[in-house]
Short mmCIF file of C-alpha atoms in Angstrom, two decimals:
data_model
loop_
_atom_site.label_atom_id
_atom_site.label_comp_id
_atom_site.label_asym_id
_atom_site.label_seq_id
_atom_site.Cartn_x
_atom_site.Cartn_y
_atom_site.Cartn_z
CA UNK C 11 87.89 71.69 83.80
CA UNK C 12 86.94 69.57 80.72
CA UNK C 13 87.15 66.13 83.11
CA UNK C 14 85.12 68.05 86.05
CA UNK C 15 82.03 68.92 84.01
CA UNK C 16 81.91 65.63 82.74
CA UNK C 17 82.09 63.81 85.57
CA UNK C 18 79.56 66.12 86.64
CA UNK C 19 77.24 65.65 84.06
CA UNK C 20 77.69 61.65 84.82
CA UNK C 21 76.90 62.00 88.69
CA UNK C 22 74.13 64.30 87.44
CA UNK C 23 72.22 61.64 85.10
CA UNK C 24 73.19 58.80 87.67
CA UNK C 25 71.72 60.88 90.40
CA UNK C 26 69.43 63.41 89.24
CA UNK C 27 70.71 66.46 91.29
CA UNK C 28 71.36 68.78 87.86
CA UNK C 29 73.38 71.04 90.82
CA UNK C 30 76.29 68.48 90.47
CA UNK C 31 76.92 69.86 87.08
CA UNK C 32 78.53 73.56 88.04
CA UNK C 33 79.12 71.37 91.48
CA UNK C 34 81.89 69.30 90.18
CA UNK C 35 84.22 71.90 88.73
CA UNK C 36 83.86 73.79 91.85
CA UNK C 37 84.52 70.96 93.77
CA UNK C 38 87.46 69.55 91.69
CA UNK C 39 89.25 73.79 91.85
CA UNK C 40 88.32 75.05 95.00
CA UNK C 41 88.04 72.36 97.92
CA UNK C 42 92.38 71.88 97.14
CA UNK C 43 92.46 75.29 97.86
CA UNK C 44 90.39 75.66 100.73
CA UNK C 45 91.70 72.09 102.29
CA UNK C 46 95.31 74.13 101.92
CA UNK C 47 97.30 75.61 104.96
CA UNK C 48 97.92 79.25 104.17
CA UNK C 49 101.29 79.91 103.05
CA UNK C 50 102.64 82.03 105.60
CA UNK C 51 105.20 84.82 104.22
CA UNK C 52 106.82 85.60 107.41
CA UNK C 53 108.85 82.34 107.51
CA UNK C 54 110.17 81.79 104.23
CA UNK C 55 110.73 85.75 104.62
CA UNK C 56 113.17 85.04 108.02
CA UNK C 57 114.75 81.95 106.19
CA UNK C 58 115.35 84.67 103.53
CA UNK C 59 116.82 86.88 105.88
CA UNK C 60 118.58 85.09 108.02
CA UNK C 61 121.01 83.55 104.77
CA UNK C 62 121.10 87.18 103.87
CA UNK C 63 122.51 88.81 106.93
CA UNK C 64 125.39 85.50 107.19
CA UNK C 65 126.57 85.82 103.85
CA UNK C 66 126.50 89.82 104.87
CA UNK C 67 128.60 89.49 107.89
CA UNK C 68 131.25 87.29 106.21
CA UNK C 69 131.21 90.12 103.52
CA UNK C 70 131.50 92.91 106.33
CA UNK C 71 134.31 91.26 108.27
CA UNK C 72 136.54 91.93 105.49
CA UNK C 73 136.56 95.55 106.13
CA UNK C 74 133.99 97.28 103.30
CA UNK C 75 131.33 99.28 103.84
CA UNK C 76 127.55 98.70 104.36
CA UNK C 77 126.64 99.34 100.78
CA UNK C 78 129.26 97.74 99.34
CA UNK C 79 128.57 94.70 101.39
CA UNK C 80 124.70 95.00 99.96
CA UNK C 81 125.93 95.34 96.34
CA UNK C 82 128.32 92.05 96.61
CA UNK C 83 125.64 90.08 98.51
CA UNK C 84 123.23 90.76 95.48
CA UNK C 85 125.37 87.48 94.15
CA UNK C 86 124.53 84.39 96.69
CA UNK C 87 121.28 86.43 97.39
CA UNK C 88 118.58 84.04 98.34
CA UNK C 89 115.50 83.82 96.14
CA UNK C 90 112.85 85.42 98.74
CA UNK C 91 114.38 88.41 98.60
CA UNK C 92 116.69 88.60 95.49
CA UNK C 93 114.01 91.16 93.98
CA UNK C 94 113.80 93.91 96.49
CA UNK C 95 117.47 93.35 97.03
CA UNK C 96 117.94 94.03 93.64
CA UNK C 97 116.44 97.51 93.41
CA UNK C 98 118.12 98.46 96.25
CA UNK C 99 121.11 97.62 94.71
CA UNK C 100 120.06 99.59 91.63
CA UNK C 101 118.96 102.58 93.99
CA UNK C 102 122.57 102.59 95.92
CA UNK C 103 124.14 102.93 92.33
CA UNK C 104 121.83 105.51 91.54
CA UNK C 105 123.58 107.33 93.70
CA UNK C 106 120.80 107.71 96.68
CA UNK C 107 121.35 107.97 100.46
CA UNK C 108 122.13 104.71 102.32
CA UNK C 109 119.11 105.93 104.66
CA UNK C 110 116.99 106.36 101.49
CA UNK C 111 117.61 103.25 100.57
CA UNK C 112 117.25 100.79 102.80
CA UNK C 113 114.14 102.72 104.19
CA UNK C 114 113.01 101.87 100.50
CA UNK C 115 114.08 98.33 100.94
CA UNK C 116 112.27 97.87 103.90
CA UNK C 117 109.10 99.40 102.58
CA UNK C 118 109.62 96.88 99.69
CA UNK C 119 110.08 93.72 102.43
CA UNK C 120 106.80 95.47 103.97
CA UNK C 121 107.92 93.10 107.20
CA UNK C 122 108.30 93.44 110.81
CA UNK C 123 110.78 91.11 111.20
CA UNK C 124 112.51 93.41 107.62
CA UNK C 125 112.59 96.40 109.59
CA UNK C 126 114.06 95.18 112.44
CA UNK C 127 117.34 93.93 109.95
CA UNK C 128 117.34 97.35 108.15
CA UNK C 129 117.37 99.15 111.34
CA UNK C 130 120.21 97.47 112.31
CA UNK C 131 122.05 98.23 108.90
CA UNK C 132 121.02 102.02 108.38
CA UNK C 133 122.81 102.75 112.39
CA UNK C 134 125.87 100.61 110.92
CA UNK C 135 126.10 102.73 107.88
CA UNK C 136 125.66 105.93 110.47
CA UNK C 137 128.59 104.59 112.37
CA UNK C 138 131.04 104.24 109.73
CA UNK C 139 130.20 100.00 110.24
CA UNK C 140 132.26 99.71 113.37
CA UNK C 141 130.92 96.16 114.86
CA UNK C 142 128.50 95.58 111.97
CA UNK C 143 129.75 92.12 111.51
CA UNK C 144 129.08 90.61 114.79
CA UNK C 145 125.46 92.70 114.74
CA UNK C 146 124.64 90.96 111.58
CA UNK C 147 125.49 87.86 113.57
CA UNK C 148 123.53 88.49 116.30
CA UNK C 149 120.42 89.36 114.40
CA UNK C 150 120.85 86.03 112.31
CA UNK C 151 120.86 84.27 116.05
CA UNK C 152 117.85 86.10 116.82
CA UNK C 153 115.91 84.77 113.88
CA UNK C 154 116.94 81.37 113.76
CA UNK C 155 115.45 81.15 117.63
CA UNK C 156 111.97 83.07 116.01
CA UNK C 157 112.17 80.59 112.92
CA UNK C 158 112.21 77.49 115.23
CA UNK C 159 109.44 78.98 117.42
CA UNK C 160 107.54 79.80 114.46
CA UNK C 161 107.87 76.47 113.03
CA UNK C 162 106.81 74.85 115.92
CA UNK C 163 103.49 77.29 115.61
CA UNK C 164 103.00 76.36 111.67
CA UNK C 165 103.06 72.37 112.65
CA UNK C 166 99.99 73.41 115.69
CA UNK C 167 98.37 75.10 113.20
CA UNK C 168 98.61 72.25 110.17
CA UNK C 169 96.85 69.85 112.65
CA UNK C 170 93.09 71.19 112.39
CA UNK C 171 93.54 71.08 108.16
CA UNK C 172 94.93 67.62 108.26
CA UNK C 173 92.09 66.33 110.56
CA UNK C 174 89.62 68.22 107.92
CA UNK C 175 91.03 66.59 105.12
CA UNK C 176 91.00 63.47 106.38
CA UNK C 177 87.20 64.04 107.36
CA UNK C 178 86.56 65.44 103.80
CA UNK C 179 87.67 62.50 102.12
CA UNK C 180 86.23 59.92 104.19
CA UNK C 181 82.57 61.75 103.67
CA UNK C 182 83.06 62.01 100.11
CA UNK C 183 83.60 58.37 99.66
CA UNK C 184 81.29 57.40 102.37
CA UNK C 185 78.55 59.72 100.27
CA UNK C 186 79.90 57.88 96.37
CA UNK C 187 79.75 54.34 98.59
CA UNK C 188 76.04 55.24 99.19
CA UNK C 189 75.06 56.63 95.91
CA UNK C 190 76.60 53.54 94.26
CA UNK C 191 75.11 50.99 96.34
CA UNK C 192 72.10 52.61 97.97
CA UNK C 193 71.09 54.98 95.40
CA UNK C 194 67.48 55.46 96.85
CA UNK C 195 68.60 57.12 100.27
CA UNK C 196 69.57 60.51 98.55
CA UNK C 197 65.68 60.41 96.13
CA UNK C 198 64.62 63.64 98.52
CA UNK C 199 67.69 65.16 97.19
CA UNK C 200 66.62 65.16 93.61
CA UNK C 201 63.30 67.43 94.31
CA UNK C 202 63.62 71.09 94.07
CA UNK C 203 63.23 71.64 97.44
CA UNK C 204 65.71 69.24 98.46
CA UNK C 205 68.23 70.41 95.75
CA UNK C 206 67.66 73.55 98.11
CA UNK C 207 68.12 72.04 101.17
CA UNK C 208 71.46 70.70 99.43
CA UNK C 209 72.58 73.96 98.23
CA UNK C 210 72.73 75.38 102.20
CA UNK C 211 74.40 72.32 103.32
CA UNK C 212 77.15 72.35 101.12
CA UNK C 213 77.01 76.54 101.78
CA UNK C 214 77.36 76.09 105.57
CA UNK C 215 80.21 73.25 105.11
CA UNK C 216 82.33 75.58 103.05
CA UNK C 217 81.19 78.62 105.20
CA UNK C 218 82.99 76.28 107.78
CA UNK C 219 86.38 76.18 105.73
CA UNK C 220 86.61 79.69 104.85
CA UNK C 221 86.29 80.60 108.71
CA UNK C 222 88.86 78.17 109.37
CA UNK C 223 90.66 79.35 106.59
CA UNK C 224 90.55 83.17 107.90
CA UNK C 225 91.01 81.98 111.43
CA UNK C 226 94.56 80.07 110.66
CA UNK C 227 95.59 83.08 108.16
CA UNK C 228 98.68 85.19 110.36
CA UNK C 229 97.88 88.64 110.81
CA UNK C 230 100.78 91.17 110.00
CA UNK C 231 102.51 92.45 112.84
CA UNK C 232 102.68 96.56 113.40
CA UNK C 233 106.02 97.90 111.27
CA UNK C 234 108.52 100.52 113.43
CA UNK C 235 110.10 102.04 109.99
CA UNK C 236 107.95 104.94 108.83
CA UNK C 237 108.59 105.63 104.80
CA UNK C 238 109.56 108.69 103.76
CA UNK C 239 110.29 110.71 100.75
CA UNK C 240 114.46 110.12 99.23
CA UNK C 241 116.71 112.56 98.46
CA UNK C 242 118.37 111.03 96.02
CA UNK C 243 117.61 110.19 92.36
CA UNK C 244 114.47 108.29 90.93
CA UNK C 245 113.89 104.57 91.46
#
């Protein structure tokens, strides 16, 4: 912040556009940000997941039961979901319904791709977890073939923000180069009117980024497990 405002306050006296001053620190904090792919939760969410549900068909094919399986997974649990896995954990030991629970769990993943896994686990638990192994399996399969197509949609999607970047930083050179050598081009700039004019430029350019921004965020996809209140003891 401290090595923003006074660059800032250099460009300013250099230039004479006094907007550079609360410019720079906005500049220096928020174009990173906005020159940033979203994260996207889903993935690292179905990486999560799909460790999960091996290490809990290995645990399964020994013969114990659903929650018992959930309670020794807690160990080798991988870090995107260690903390909802955790209270479920605490809830089974609590002493509340299997159902309860993992509806709780999933409401806690608050994932499409989550419900789909604890679906699969609350009919195993119904079914005394006859075949639960080679479901877990299965579902593991099934999200290893939606984390490769997903991948493949995150690398489309990081093309558009690279190409922006690179744009970015060849204007904002292109723009010092000029000040430096050819100080004189940017003298309508230093008039109130043209520190105006300035003001919507740089407000339509980052208009630009934040609709880029909104257009490449994922939009959450429609849940199939409905919460509901437990009948066991409190969280």
């Amino acid at each position: 912040m401290i090595g923003s405002l006074a660059a800032g306050l250099v460009l300013a006296v250099v230039t004479g556009w006094t907007l550079l001053i609360p410019l720079a620190p906005l500049v220096a904090f928020g174009l990173p940000a906005l020159l940033r792919l979203p994260v996207q939760r889903d993935v690292a969410l179905m990486e999560a997941l799909d460790r999960w549900l091996r290490n809990l068909a290995a645990t399964l094919a020994t013969g114990r039961s659903i929650s018992d399986a959930i309670r020794a997974s807690l160990r080798t649990a991988p870090a995107g979901i260690r903390d909802e896995l955790a209270a479920l954990v605490a809830r089974l030991n609590n002493r509340w319904e299997t159902d309860d629970a993992l509806r709780r769990f999933a409401d806690d993943l608050d994932s499409a791709d989550g419900d789909a896994v604890v679906s699969a686990l609350i009919l195993a638990s119904q079914r005394g977890s006859v075949g639960a192994s080679s479901t877990m399996l299965a579902l593991a399969d099934s999200l290893q073939d939606q984390l490769r197509a997903r991948r493949m949609i995150e690398t489309e999607r990081a093309k558009p923000y690279v190409v922006v970047r690179q744009v970015t930083v060849i204007t904002m050179l292109t723009l010092a180069l000029v000040v430096v050598f050819n100080p004189g081009f940017f003298s309508a700039y230093r008039t109130p009117l043209g520190q105006l004019i300035l003001v919507v430029l740089l407000t339509m350019y980052v208009g630009s980024l934040l609709l880029m921004r909104r257009k490449a965020r994922q939009h959450p996809r429609a849940r199939i497990l409905v919460a509901r209140q437990p009948t066991g003891g409190a969280t």
